[in-house]
Amino acid sequence: MKKLTPAVLKQRSECIRNFYTERGRMPSFSEIGGLVGLSSKSSVFKLIERLEKEQSLSRDVNGRLLPGPMSHPLRVLGSVEAGFPSPAEEELADTLSLDDLMVKNRQATFLLKVSGDSMSGVGIMPGDMVIIDRSLSPKSGDIVVAEVDGAWTMKRLKKSGENIVLVAANPNYKPIRPKNELKIAGVVTGVVRKYQ
Amino acid sequence: MKKLTPAVLKQRSECIRNFYTERGRMPSFSEIGGLVGLSSKSSVFKLIERLEKEQSLSRDVNGRLLPGPMSHPLRVLGSVEAGFPSPAEEELADTLSLDDLMVKNRQATFLLKVSGDSMSGVGIMPGDMVIIDRSLSPKSGDIVVAEVDGAWTMKRLKKSGENIVLVAANPNYKPIRPKNELKIAGVVTGVVRKYQ
DNA sequence: ATTGACAGCGAACGATCGTTCTTCATATAA
DNA sequence: TTATATGAAGAACGATCGTTCGCTGTCAAT
């Protein structure tokens, strides 16, 4: 048999990962055999042993398979101006999942697409999606989604004593002082934007 | 025994869902028993049958458990100015995972923290994280991370024939015309920002 | 040509899986 | 009261799981 190249190993690892993202669970050894083209479970067993050593796979406390170190890993590197990392540095870097990073309380969280440029001054552009947490109590300085006098807007909340003002981050918009009621739907905890 | 109230049913369902989000896989029947406090697998079996009918759980083609309809759900709602949705609308809305939304090719993707305000004109602020895909071939108009004449920067790429220019989105920065070499590390496919 | 390492196959093992059945206790209805 | 429905327990089942062992064949170095 030919040598098992890293390329082949990676391809097989991706087969397994694809199964996980598509089906929401890890495949069994027999299923992995079918995915990568191995008719013996023991061959799969050896494959898994390898992938474990390479950290592209891990196991539960109970010995069950898990995708990657945990959850959906994304490499996090340094800052742009600090220089670009070498492959060696990458291996040391932390990994995380966007979901875990951005969402604390999944039950109370949802996404909202932004239209209008009232917050473009702080980098929230039309077309962006904002992550909103309903469970947080809004503090002064937070960006909130609120219903003021019948209309829904996204603005920055400013409290000074009893005085409450909603301020846009664009000088073209005037601060709003709610006359009657102010219903705050949630606090903006993050922004995501997708190019292409 | 007392009647099995919908509240209890929901609580047990959430126990299972929590296990999934924490551990990345569905629990076995015995494990579910431990989670919700049932010492018999057959009791768990009946519980699962119920949850299946209530659509709060589903099964594989192979009969394996799946969390809910599918994947890590995040509600996606309409745009801010279109008005805020009622609870009824929420249930109909699509759900998605941030990871699936933002990352196509996980192997070639990583995150980079932005420092400097050279791209603040397009809403990429200092402290934001950009999602970079190494596998994409940079096209004119893309925002790229590149090494020009020894220094790493994030700029917008402009090609016109053989002419290549890197343009900042901040008028304080002058366009860069790479003299010697231009190494493009990857294309920015998204931006995420986290408040608090 | 001989050797050794490696990739894969196939059989067999105990363990655990999900399922079914029977039994028991209790709450509700007649 | 008695009767019935319901929730849970427990035993037993075949099926599948992950694991181990021994074997074959091929590539590469000696």
Short mmCIF file of C-alpha atoms (C1' of nucleotides) in Angstrom, two decimals:
data_model
loop_
_atom_site.label_atom_id
_atom_site.label_comp_id
_atom_site.label_asym_id
_atom_site.label_seq_id
_atom_site.Cartn_x
_atom_site.Cartn_y
_atom_site.Cartn_z
CA MET A 1 0.00 0.00 0.00
CA LYS A 2 0.99 3.57 -0.56
CA LYS A 3 2.03 5.80 2.29
CA LEU A 4 -0.85 7.53 4.00
CA THR A 5 -0.16 11.15 3.11
CA PRO A 6 -1.22 14.05 5.32
CA ALA A 7 -3.44 15.18 2.48
CA VAL A 8 -5.43 11.96 2.57
CA LEU A 9 -5.61 12.15 6.34
CA LYS A 10 -6.96 15.67 6.15
CA GLN A 11 -9.50 14.72 3.54
CA ARG A 12 -10.81 11.92 5.72
CA SER A 13 -10.94 14.22 8.69
CA GLU A 14 -13.06 16.58 6.65
CA CYS A 15 -15.39 13.77 5.65
CA ILE A 16 -16.10 13.19 9.31
CA ARG A 17 -16.47 16.87 10.04
CA ASN A 18 -18.87 17.28 7.15
CA PHE A 19 -20.98 14.47 8.48
CA TYR A 20 -21.14 16.27 11.79
CA THR A 21 -22.15 19.63 10.37
CA GLU A 22 -24.72 18.02 8.10
CA ARG A 23 -26.26 15.57 10.48
CA GLY A 24 -25.64 17.21 13.83
CA ARG A 25 -23.91 14.20 15.32
CA MET A 26 -20.70 12.26 14.96
CA PRO A 27 -20.81 9.17 12.78
CA SER A 28 -20.29 5.70 14.17
CA PHE A 29 -17.17 3.73 13.23
CA SER A 30 -19.06 1.77 10.63
CA GLU A 31 -20.45 4.96 9.18
CA ILE A 32 -17.00 6.50 9.02
CA GLY A 33 -15.87 3.44 7.15
CA GLY A 34 -18.54 4.06 4.56
CA LEU A 35 -17.66 7.76 4.37
CA VAL A 36 -13.95 7.40 3.77
CA GLY A 37 -13.99 4.03 2.06
CA LEU A 38 -12.74 1.59 4.69
CA SER A 39 -14.58 -1.70 4.97
CA SER A 40 -13.13 -2.66 8.33
CA LYS A 41 -13.96 -1.05 11.62
CA SER A 42 -10.47 -1.73 12.89
CA SER A 43 -9.05 0.40 10.11
CA VAL A 44 -11.36 3.17 11.19
CA PHE A 45 -10.17 2.65 14.74
CA LYS A 46 -6.57 3.27 13.69
CA LEU A 47 -7.64 6.30 11.68
CA ILE A 48 -9.38 7.78 14.70
CA GLU A 49 -6.30 7.14 16.84
CA ARG A 50 -4.28 9.22 14.39
CA LEU A 51 -6.73 12.05 14.19
CA GLU A 52 -6.85 12.17 17.95
CA LYS A 53 -3.11 12.62 18.16
CA GLU A 54 -3.34 15.38 15.56
CA GLN A 55 -6.01 17.12 17.66
CA SER A 56 -8.35 17.19 14.70
CA LEU A 57 -10.64 15.00 16.73
CA SER A 58 -11.26 14.37 20.39
CA ARG A 59 -13.28 12.27 22.72
CA ASP A 60 -15.81 12.64 25.45
CA VAL A 61 -15.30 11.72 29.08
CA ASN A 62 -17.30 8.67 28.08
CA GLY A 63 -15.10 7.94 25.08
CA ARG A 64 -17.52 9.21 22.48
CA LEU A 65 -16.25 11.08 19.47
CA LEU A 66 -16.31 14.85 19.39
CA PRO A 67 -15.55 17.12 16.44
CA GLY A 68 -12.24 18.89 16.99
CA PRO A 69 -11.06 20.02 20.43
CA MET A 70 -14.61 21.15 21.16
CA SER A 71 -17.49 22.68 19.26
CA HIS A 72 -16.69 24.51 16.05
CA PRO A 73 -13.15 25.75 16.31
CA LEU A 74 -11.96 28.90 14.65
CA ARG A 75 -8.42 30.05 15.00
CA VAL A 76 -7.96 33.41 16.64
CA LEU A 77 -4.80 35.24 15.81
CA GLY A 78 -3.18 38.49 16.87
CA SER A 79 -3.93 41.92 15.57
CA VAL A 80 -3.38 43.02 12.00
CA GLU A 81 -0.71 45.57 12.67
CA ALA A 82 1.19 43.37 15.04
CA GLY A 83 2.32 41.39 12.04
CA PHE A 84 1.01 38.25 10.56
CA PRO A 85 1.48 34.99 12.35
CA SER A 86 3.57 32.10 11.20
CA PRO A 87 2.07 28.65 10.95
CA ALA A 88 3.83 27.74 14.17
CA GLU A 89 2.05 30.49 16.04
CA GLU A 90 -1.25 29.37 14.63
CA GLU A 91 -1.01 26.03 16.30
CA LEU A 92 -0.65 27.69 19.65
CA ALA A 93 -3.52 30.09 19.17
CA ASP A 94 -6.83 29.69 20.85
CA THR A 95 -9.79 28.35 19.02
CA LEU A 96 -13.39 29.23 19.56
CA SER A 97 -16.83 29.08 18.07
CA LEU A 98 -18.54 32.18 16.81
CA ASP A 99 -21.76 31.05 18.44
CA ASP A 100 -20.13 30.60 21.80
CA LEU A 101 -18.27 33.88 21.46
CA MET A 102 -21.22 36.03 20.54
CA VAL A 103 -24.20 34.40 22.22
CA LYS A 104 -24.52 33.97 25.96
CA ASN A 105 -28.18 33.29 26.46
CA ARG A 106 -29.42 31.53 23.34
CA GLN A 107 -33.03 31.48 24.46
CA ALA A 108 -33.24 35.26 24.75
CA THR A 109 -31.09 36.08 21.74
CA PHE A 110 -31.97 36.82 18.17
CA LEU A 111 -30.61 38.54 15.10
CA LEU A 112 -31.92 41.62 13.40
CA LYS A 113 -30.92 43.03 10.04
CA VAL A 114 -30.06 46.69 10.12
CA SER A 115 -31.53 49.15 7.69
CA GLY A 116 -30.76 52.82 7.82
CA ASP A 117 -27.52 54.53 8.71
CA SER A 118 -28.43 56.07 12.04
CA MET A 119 -25.67 54.09 13.79
CA SER A 120 -23.06 54.17 11.04
CA GLY A 121 -20.92 56.41 13.23
CA VAL A 122 -20.08 53.43 15.45
CA GLY A 123 -19.60 51.03 12.59
CA ILE A 124 -23.10 49.54 12.37
CA MET A 125 -23.83 49.79 8.68
CA PRO A 126 -27.02 49.11 6.71
CA GLY A 127 -27.18 45.39 5.93
CA ASP A 128 -25.29 44.35 9.04
CA MET A 129 -26.95 42.00 11.49
CA VAL A 130 -27.08 42.91 15.14
CA ILE A 131 -27.25 40.36 17.91
CA ILE A 132 -29.85 41.28 20.47
CA ASP A 133 -30.20 39.93 23.97
CA ARG A 134 -33.64 40.39 25.48
CA SER A 135 -32.63 39.26 28.93
CA LEU A 136 -30.19 42.09 29.64
CA SER A 137 -31.33 45.17 31.47
CA PRO A 138 -30.29 48.20 29.41
CA LYS A 139 -27.73 50.50 30.98
CA SER A 140 -26.73 53.99 29.98
CA GLY A 141 -24.41 53.83 27.02
CA ASP A 142 -25.83 50.58 25.64
CA ILE A 143 -27.09 50.38 22.11
CA VAL A 144 -30.69 49.25 22.29
CA VAL A 145 -33.59 48.41 20.03
CA ALA A 146 -36.61 50.28 21.32
CA GLU A 147 -40.10 51.38 20.49
CA VAL A 148 -40.48 55.08 21.04
CA ASP A 149 -43.88 56.67 20.58
CA GLY A 150 -44.95 53.93 18.22
CA ALA A 151 -41.86 53.53 16.05
CA TRP A 152 -38.99 51.04 16.32
CA THR A 153 -35.42 52.28 16.24
CA MET A 154 -31.90 51.32 17.18
CA LYS A 155 -30.11 53.99 19.18
CA ARG A 156 -27.71 54.50 22.01
CA LEU A 157 -29.36 54.86 25.39
CA LYS A 158 -28.33 57.75 27.63
CA LYS A 159 -29.62 57.98 31.15
CA SER A 160 -28.91 60.82 33.53
CA GLY A 161 -31.07 60.48 36.56
CA GLU A 162 -34.68 60.40 35.44
CA ASN A 163 -33.80 61.80 32.04
CA ILE A 164 -33.68 59.27 29.21
CA VAL A 165 -32.47 60.09 25.72
CA LEU A 166 -31.92 57.95 22.64
CA VAL A 167 -28.96 59.18 20.63
CA ALA A 168 -28.03 58.19 17.09
CA ALA A 169 -24.41 57.86 16.07
CA ASN A 170 -25.00 59.97 13.01
CA PRO A 171 -25.18 63.76 13.33
CA ASN A 172 -27.98 63.86 10.76
CA TYR A 173 -30.33 62.34 13.32
CA LYS A 174 -31.52 64.29 16.30
CA PRO A 175 -31.62 62.79 19.79
CA ILE A 176 -34.98 61.37 20.73
CA ARG A 177 -36.62 62.18 24.02
CA PRO A 178 -39.47 59.73 24.45
CA LYS A 179 -42.63 61.60 25.39
CA ASN A 180 -45.01 58.89 26.33
CA GLU A 181 -43.72 55.38 26.48
CA LEU A 182 -40.36 53.77 25.85
CA LYS A 183 -40.35 50.04 25.35
CA ILE A 184 -36.89 48.57 25.08
CA ALA A 185 -36.91 45.28 23.20
CA GLY A 186 -33.32 44.32 23.91
CA VAL A 187 -29.69 45.29 24.13
CA VAL A 188 -27.36 45.02 21.14
CA THR A 189 -24.54 42.72 22.24
CA GLY A 190 -22.81 42.29 18.92
CA VAL A 191 -22.61 43.00 15.22
CA VAL A 192 -21.89 40.62 12.39
CA ARG A 193 -21.33 41.53 8.78
CA LYS A 194 -20.85 39.22 5.86
CA TYR A 195 -19.10 40.17 2.65
CA GLN A 196 -19.82 38.33 -0.60
CA MET B 1 -48.49 9.54 40.34
CA LYS B 2 -49.30 13.09 39.49
CA LYS B 3 -50.21 14.20 36.01
CA LEU B 4 -47.23 14.96 33.80
CA THR B 5 -47.68 18.66 33.21
CA PRO B 6 -46.47 20.40 30.04
CA ALA B 7 -44.17 22.45 32.23
CA VAL B 8 -42.35 19.36 33.45
CA LEU B 9 -42.19 18.04 29.93
CA LYS B 10 -40.63 21.27 28.73
CA GLN B 11 -38.12 21.29 31.54
CA ARG B 12 -37.00 17.78 30.66
CA SER B 13 -36.75 18.71 27.03
CA GLU B 14 -34.48 21.58 27.99
CA CYS B 15 -32.30 19.29 30.05
CA ILE B 16 -31.66 17.28 26.92
CA ARG B 17 -31.06 20.35 24.81
CA ASN B 18 -28.63 21.72 27.36
CA PHE B 19 -26.69 18.51 27.28
CA TYR B 20 -26.44 18.84 23.53
CA THR B 21 -25.21 22.42 23.51
CA GLU B 22 -22.72 21.69 26.29
CA ARG B 23 -21.37 18.40 25.08
CA GLY B 24 -21.91 18.64 21.34
CA ARG B 25 -23.85 15.40 21.12
CA MET B 26 -27.15 13.94 22.16
CA PRO B 27 -27.21 11.94 25.39
CA SER B 28 -27.96 8.24 25.47
CA PHE B 29 -31.16 6.98 27.04
CA SER B 30 -29.37 6.10 30.25
CA GLU B 31 -27.78 9.53 30.35
CA ILE B 32 -31.14 11.20 29.84
CA GLY B 33 -32.41 9.18 32.76
CA GLY B 34 -29.70 10.64 34.93
CA LEU B 35 -30.38 14.16 33.65
CA VAL B 36 -34.11 14.28 34.28
CA GLY B 37 -34.23 11.84 37.18
CA LEU B 38 -35.60 8.64 35.70
CA SER B 39 -33.96 5.44 36.78
CA SER B 40 -35.48 3.31 34.07
CA LYS B 41 -34.59 3.38 30.41
CA SER B 42 -38.11 2.45 29.46
CA SER B 43 -39.41 5.57 31.16
CA VAL B 44 -36.96 7.56 29.10
CA PHE B 45 -38.21 5.74 26.05
CA LYS B 46 -41.75 6.91 26.69
CA LEU B 47 -40.52 10.43 27.37
CA ILE B 48 -38.73 10.50 24.03
CA GLU B 49 -41.85 9.23 22.28
CA ARG B 50 -43.74 12.19 23.67
CA LEU B 51 -41.14 14.76 22.79
CA GLU B 52 -41.04 13.38 19.28
CA LYS B 53 -44.76 13.91 18.86
CA GLU B 54 -44.33 17.45 20.16
CA GLN B 55 -41.61 18.09 17.60
CA SER B 56 -39.25 19.22 20.31
CA LEU B 57 -37.08 16.29 19.33
CA SER B 58 -36.50 14.28 16.21
CA ARG B 59 -34.64 11.29 14.95
CA ASP B 60 -32.10 10.37 12.35
CA VAL B 61 -32.73 8.16 9.39
CA ASN B 62 -30.89 5.62 11.52
CA GLY B 63 -33.10 6.25 14.53
CA ARG B 64 -30.58 8.32 16.42
CA LEU B 65 -31.69 11.30 18.43
CA LEU B 66 -31.42 14.78 17.03
CA PRO B 67 -31.94 18.06 18.90
CA GLY B 68 -35.13 19.67 17.69
CA PRO B 69 -35.59 20.31 14.00
CA MET B 70 -31.83 20.86 13.48
CA SER B 71 -28.60 22.71 14.36
CA HIS B 72 -27.97 25.53 16.81
CA PRO B 73 -30.93 27.78 16.36
CA LEU B 74 -30.75 31.54 16.42
CA ARG B 75 -33.82 33.43 15.46
CA VAL B 76 -33.47 35.78 12.55
CA LEU B 77 -35.96 38.56 12.39
CA GLY B 78 -36.77 41.35 10.01
CA SER B 79 -35.13 44.72 9.80
CA VAL B 80 -35.15 47.28 12.57
CA GLU B 81 -37.18 49.88 10.79
CA ALA B 82 -39.75 47.43 9.53
CA GLY B 83 -41.10 47.23 13.02
CA PHE B 84 -40.55 44.77 15.75
CA PRO B 85 -41.90 41.29 15.46
CA SER B 86 -44.57 39.78 17.62
CA PRO B 87 -43.92 36.47 19.36
CA ALA B 88 -46.08 34.77 16.74
CA GLU B 89 -43.82 35.98 13.95
CA GLU B 90 -40.77 34.78 15.79
CA GLU B 91 -41.89 31.20 15.69
CA LEU B 92 -42.14 31.34 11.95
CA ALA B 93 -38.77 32.95 11.45
CA ASP B 94 -35.76 31.11 10.13
CA THR B 95 -33.09 29.93 12.45
CA LEU B 96 -29.40 29.58 11.78
CA SER B 97 -26.04 29.23 13.39
CA LEU B 98 -23.54 32.05 13.33
CA ASP B 99 -20.80 29.62 12.47
CA ASP B 100 -22.65 28.22 9.51
CA LEU B 101 -23.59 31.70 8.38
CA MET B 102 -20.15 33.24 8.49
CA VAL B 103 -17.75 30.41 7.77
CA LYS B 104 -17.70 28.42 4.57
CA ASN B 105 -14.35 26.73 4.62
CA ARG B 106 -13.45 26.15 8.24
CA GLN B 107 -9.99 24.78 7.56
CA ALA B 108 -8.87 27.90 5.73
CA THR B 109 -10.61 30.38 7.98
CA PHE B 110 -9.41 32.27 11.00
CA LEU B 111 -10.12 35.38 13.00
CA LEU B 112 -7.97 38.45 13.35
CA LYS B 113 -8.41 41.34 15.74
CA VAL B 114 -8.35 44.73 14.10
CA SER B 115 -6.20 47.54 15.39
CA GLY B 116 -6.03 50.89 13.71
CA ASP B 117 -8.78 52.82 12.00
CA SER B 118 -7.71 52.56 8.39
CA MET B 119 -10.94 50.76 7.46
CA SER B 120 -13.31 52.61 9.77
CA GLY B 121 -14.94 54.18 6.72
CA VAL B 122 -16.61 50.87 5.90
CA GLY B 123 -17.52 50.07 9.47
CA ILE B 124 -14.50 48.00 10.48
CA MET B 125 -13.53 49.56 13.77
CA PRO B 126 -10.53 49.01 16.04
CA GLY B 127 -11.24 46.05 18.28
CA ASP B 128 -13.48 44.30 15.76
CA MET B 129 -12.59 40.82 14.62
CA VAL B 130 -12.42 40.08 10.93
CA ILE B 131 -13.06 36.66 9.48
CA ILE B 132 -10.42 35.75 6.94
CA ASP B 133 -10.60 33.03 4.32
CA ARG B 134 -7.23 31.97 3.00
CA SER B 135 -8.64 29.80 0.26
CA LEU B 136 -10.32 32.59 -1.72
CA SER B 137 -8.50 34.25 -4.58
CA PRO B 138 -8.65 37.99 -4.01
CA LYS B 139 -10.62 39.97 -6.53
CA SER B 140 -10.68 43.69 -7.13
CA GLY B 141 -12.86 45.34 -4.54
CA ASP B 142 -12.23 42.72 -1.86
CA ILE B 143 -10.90 43.71 1.51
CA VAL B 144 -7.70 41.76 2.05
CA VAL B 145 -5.00 41.26 4.63
CA ALA B 146 -1.68 41.63 2.87
CA GLU B 147 2.01 42.08 3.40
CA VAL B 148 3.31 45.01 1.40
CA ASP B 149 6.99 45.76 1.38
CA GLY B 150 7.44 44.05 4.72
CA ALA B 151 4.47 45.38 6.66
CA TRP B 152 1.07 43.78 7.27
CA THR B 153 -2.07 45.77 6.61
CA MET B 154 -5.76 45.39 5.90
CA LYS B 155 -6.91 47.35 2.89
CA ARG B 156 -9.26 47.21 -0.05
CA LEU B 157 -7.72 45.71 -3.17
CA LYS B 158 -8.08 47.57 -6.46
CA LYS B 159 -6.92 45.99 -9.67
CA SER B 160 -7.01 47.66 -13.06
CA GLY B 161 -5.14 45.54 -15.52
CA GLU B 162 -1.63 45.06 -14.19
CA ASN B 163 -1.99 47.92 -11.77
CA ILE B 164 -2.59 46.91 -8.16
CA VAL B 165 -3.43 49.38 -5.43
CA LEU B 166 -4.34 48.92 -1.79
CA VAL B 167 -6.80 51.56 -0.66
CA ALA B 168 -7.79 52.41 2.89
CA ALA B 169 -11.33 53.45 3.72
CA ASN B 170 -10.08 56.39 5.71
CA PRO B 171 -8.97 59.54 3.85
CA ASN B 172 -6.12 60.02 6.33
CA TYR B 173 -4.36 57.05 4.77
CA LYS B 174 -2.85 57.25 1.32
CA PRO B 175 -3.30 54.43 -1.21
CA ILE B 176 -0.44 51.96 -1.27
CA ARG B 177 1.21 50.91 -4.49
CA PRO B 178 3.34 47.88 -3.66
CA LYS B 179 6.82 48.36 -5.05
CA ASN B 180 8.39 45.01 -4.64
CA GLU B 181 6.25 42.21 -3.44
CA LEU B 182 2.64 41.87 -2.43
CA LYS B 183 1.72 38.83 -0.40
CA ILE B 184 -2.00 38.50 0.21
CA ALA B 185 -2.73 36.39 3.26
CA GLY B 186 -6.45 36.14 2.77
CA VAL B 187 -9.74 37.80 1.96
CA VAL B 188 -11.94 39.34 4.63
CA THR B 189 -15.30 37.60 4.40
CA GLY B 190 -16.91 39.01 7.48
CA VAL B 191 -16.73 41.20 10.55
CA VAL B 192 -17.88 40.46 14.07
CA ARG B 193 -18.00 42.87 16.94
CA LYS B 194 -18.87 42.17 20.54
CA TYR B 195 -20.15 44.73 22.99
CA GLN B 196 -19.69 44.24 26.74
"C1'" DA C 1 16.20 -10.52 -2.40
"C1'" DT C 2 15.22 -9.75 2.28
"C1'" DT C 3 13.46 -7.08 5.69
"C1'" DG C 4 10.43 -4.05 8.27
"C1'" DA C 5 6.95 -0.78 8.59
"C1'" DC C 6 2.51 0.34 7.26
"C1'" DA C 7 -2.45 0.30 5.57
"C1'" DG C 8 -6.16 -2.36 5.42
"C1'" DC C 9 -9.27 -6.57 6.12
"C1'" DG C 10 -11.95 -9.77 8.92
"C1'" DA C 11 -13.34 -12.21 12.96
"C1'" DA C 12 -14.41 -12.11 17.67
"C1'" DC C 13 -15.15 -9.98 22.30
"C1'" DG C 14 -17.75 -7.63 26.04
"C1'" DA C 15 -20.28 -3.45 26.72
"C1'" DT C 16 -23.79 -0.57 25.81
"C1'" DC C 17 -27.33 0.75 22.97
"C1'" DG C 18 -32.57 1.21 22.07
"C1'" DT C 19 -36.65 -1.53 22.46
"C1'" DT C 20 -40.34 -4.38 24.42
"C1'" DC C 21 -42.70 -6.55 28.01
"C1'" DT C 22 -44.53 -7.10 32.60
"C1'" DT C 23 -45.34 -5.25 37.12
"C1'" DC C 24 -46.28 -1.75 40.73
"C1'" DA C 25 -48.07 2.47 42.74
"C1'" DT C 26 -50.87 6.39 42.63
"C1'" DA C 27 -54.09 9.84 40.97
"C1'" DT C 28 -58.52 10.49 38.81
"C1'" DA C 29 -63.22 9.03 37.37
"C1'" DA C 30 -67.29 6.37 37.93
"C1'" DT D 1 -65.78 2.01 47.28
"C1'" DT D 2 -64.15 0.08 42.69
"C1'" DA D 3 -62.33 0.80 38.21
"C1'" DT D 4 -59.30 2.96 35.02
"C1'" DA D 5 -55.58 5.53 33.31
"C1'" DT D 6 -51.00 7.07 33.96
"C1'" DG D 7 -46.05 7.48 35.25
"C1'" DA D 8 -42.30 5.00 36.49
"C1'" DA D 9 -39.41 0.68 37.58
"C1'" DG D 10 -37.15 -3.42 36.29
"C1'" DA D 11 -35.89 -7.45 33.60
"C1'" DA D 12 -34.75 -9.27 29.28
"C1'" DC D 13 -33.95 -9.07 24.24
"C1'" DG D 14 -31.26 -8.58 19.86
"C1'" DA D 15 -28.55 -5.10 17.61
"C1'" DT D 16 -24.94 -2.27 17.35
"C1'" DC D 17 -21.27 -0.12 19.46
"C1'" DG D 18 -16.02 0.40 20.16
"C1'" DT D 19 -12.10 -2.46 20.87
"C1'" DT D 20 -8.60 -6.02 20.27
"C1'" DC D 21 -6.10 -9.43 17.88
"C1'" DG D 22 -4.11 -11.78 13.99
"C1'" DC D 23 -3.54 -11.87 9.13
"C1'" DT D 24 -2.48 -10.28 4.19
"C1'" DG D 25 -0.37 -7.55 0.90
"C1'" DT D 26 2.42 -3.56 -0.62
"C1'" DC D 27 5.76 0.03 -0.48
"C1'" DA D 28 10.48 1.54 0.69
"C1'" DA D 29 14.89 0.95 2.59
"C1'" DT D 30 18.61 -2.20 3.26
#
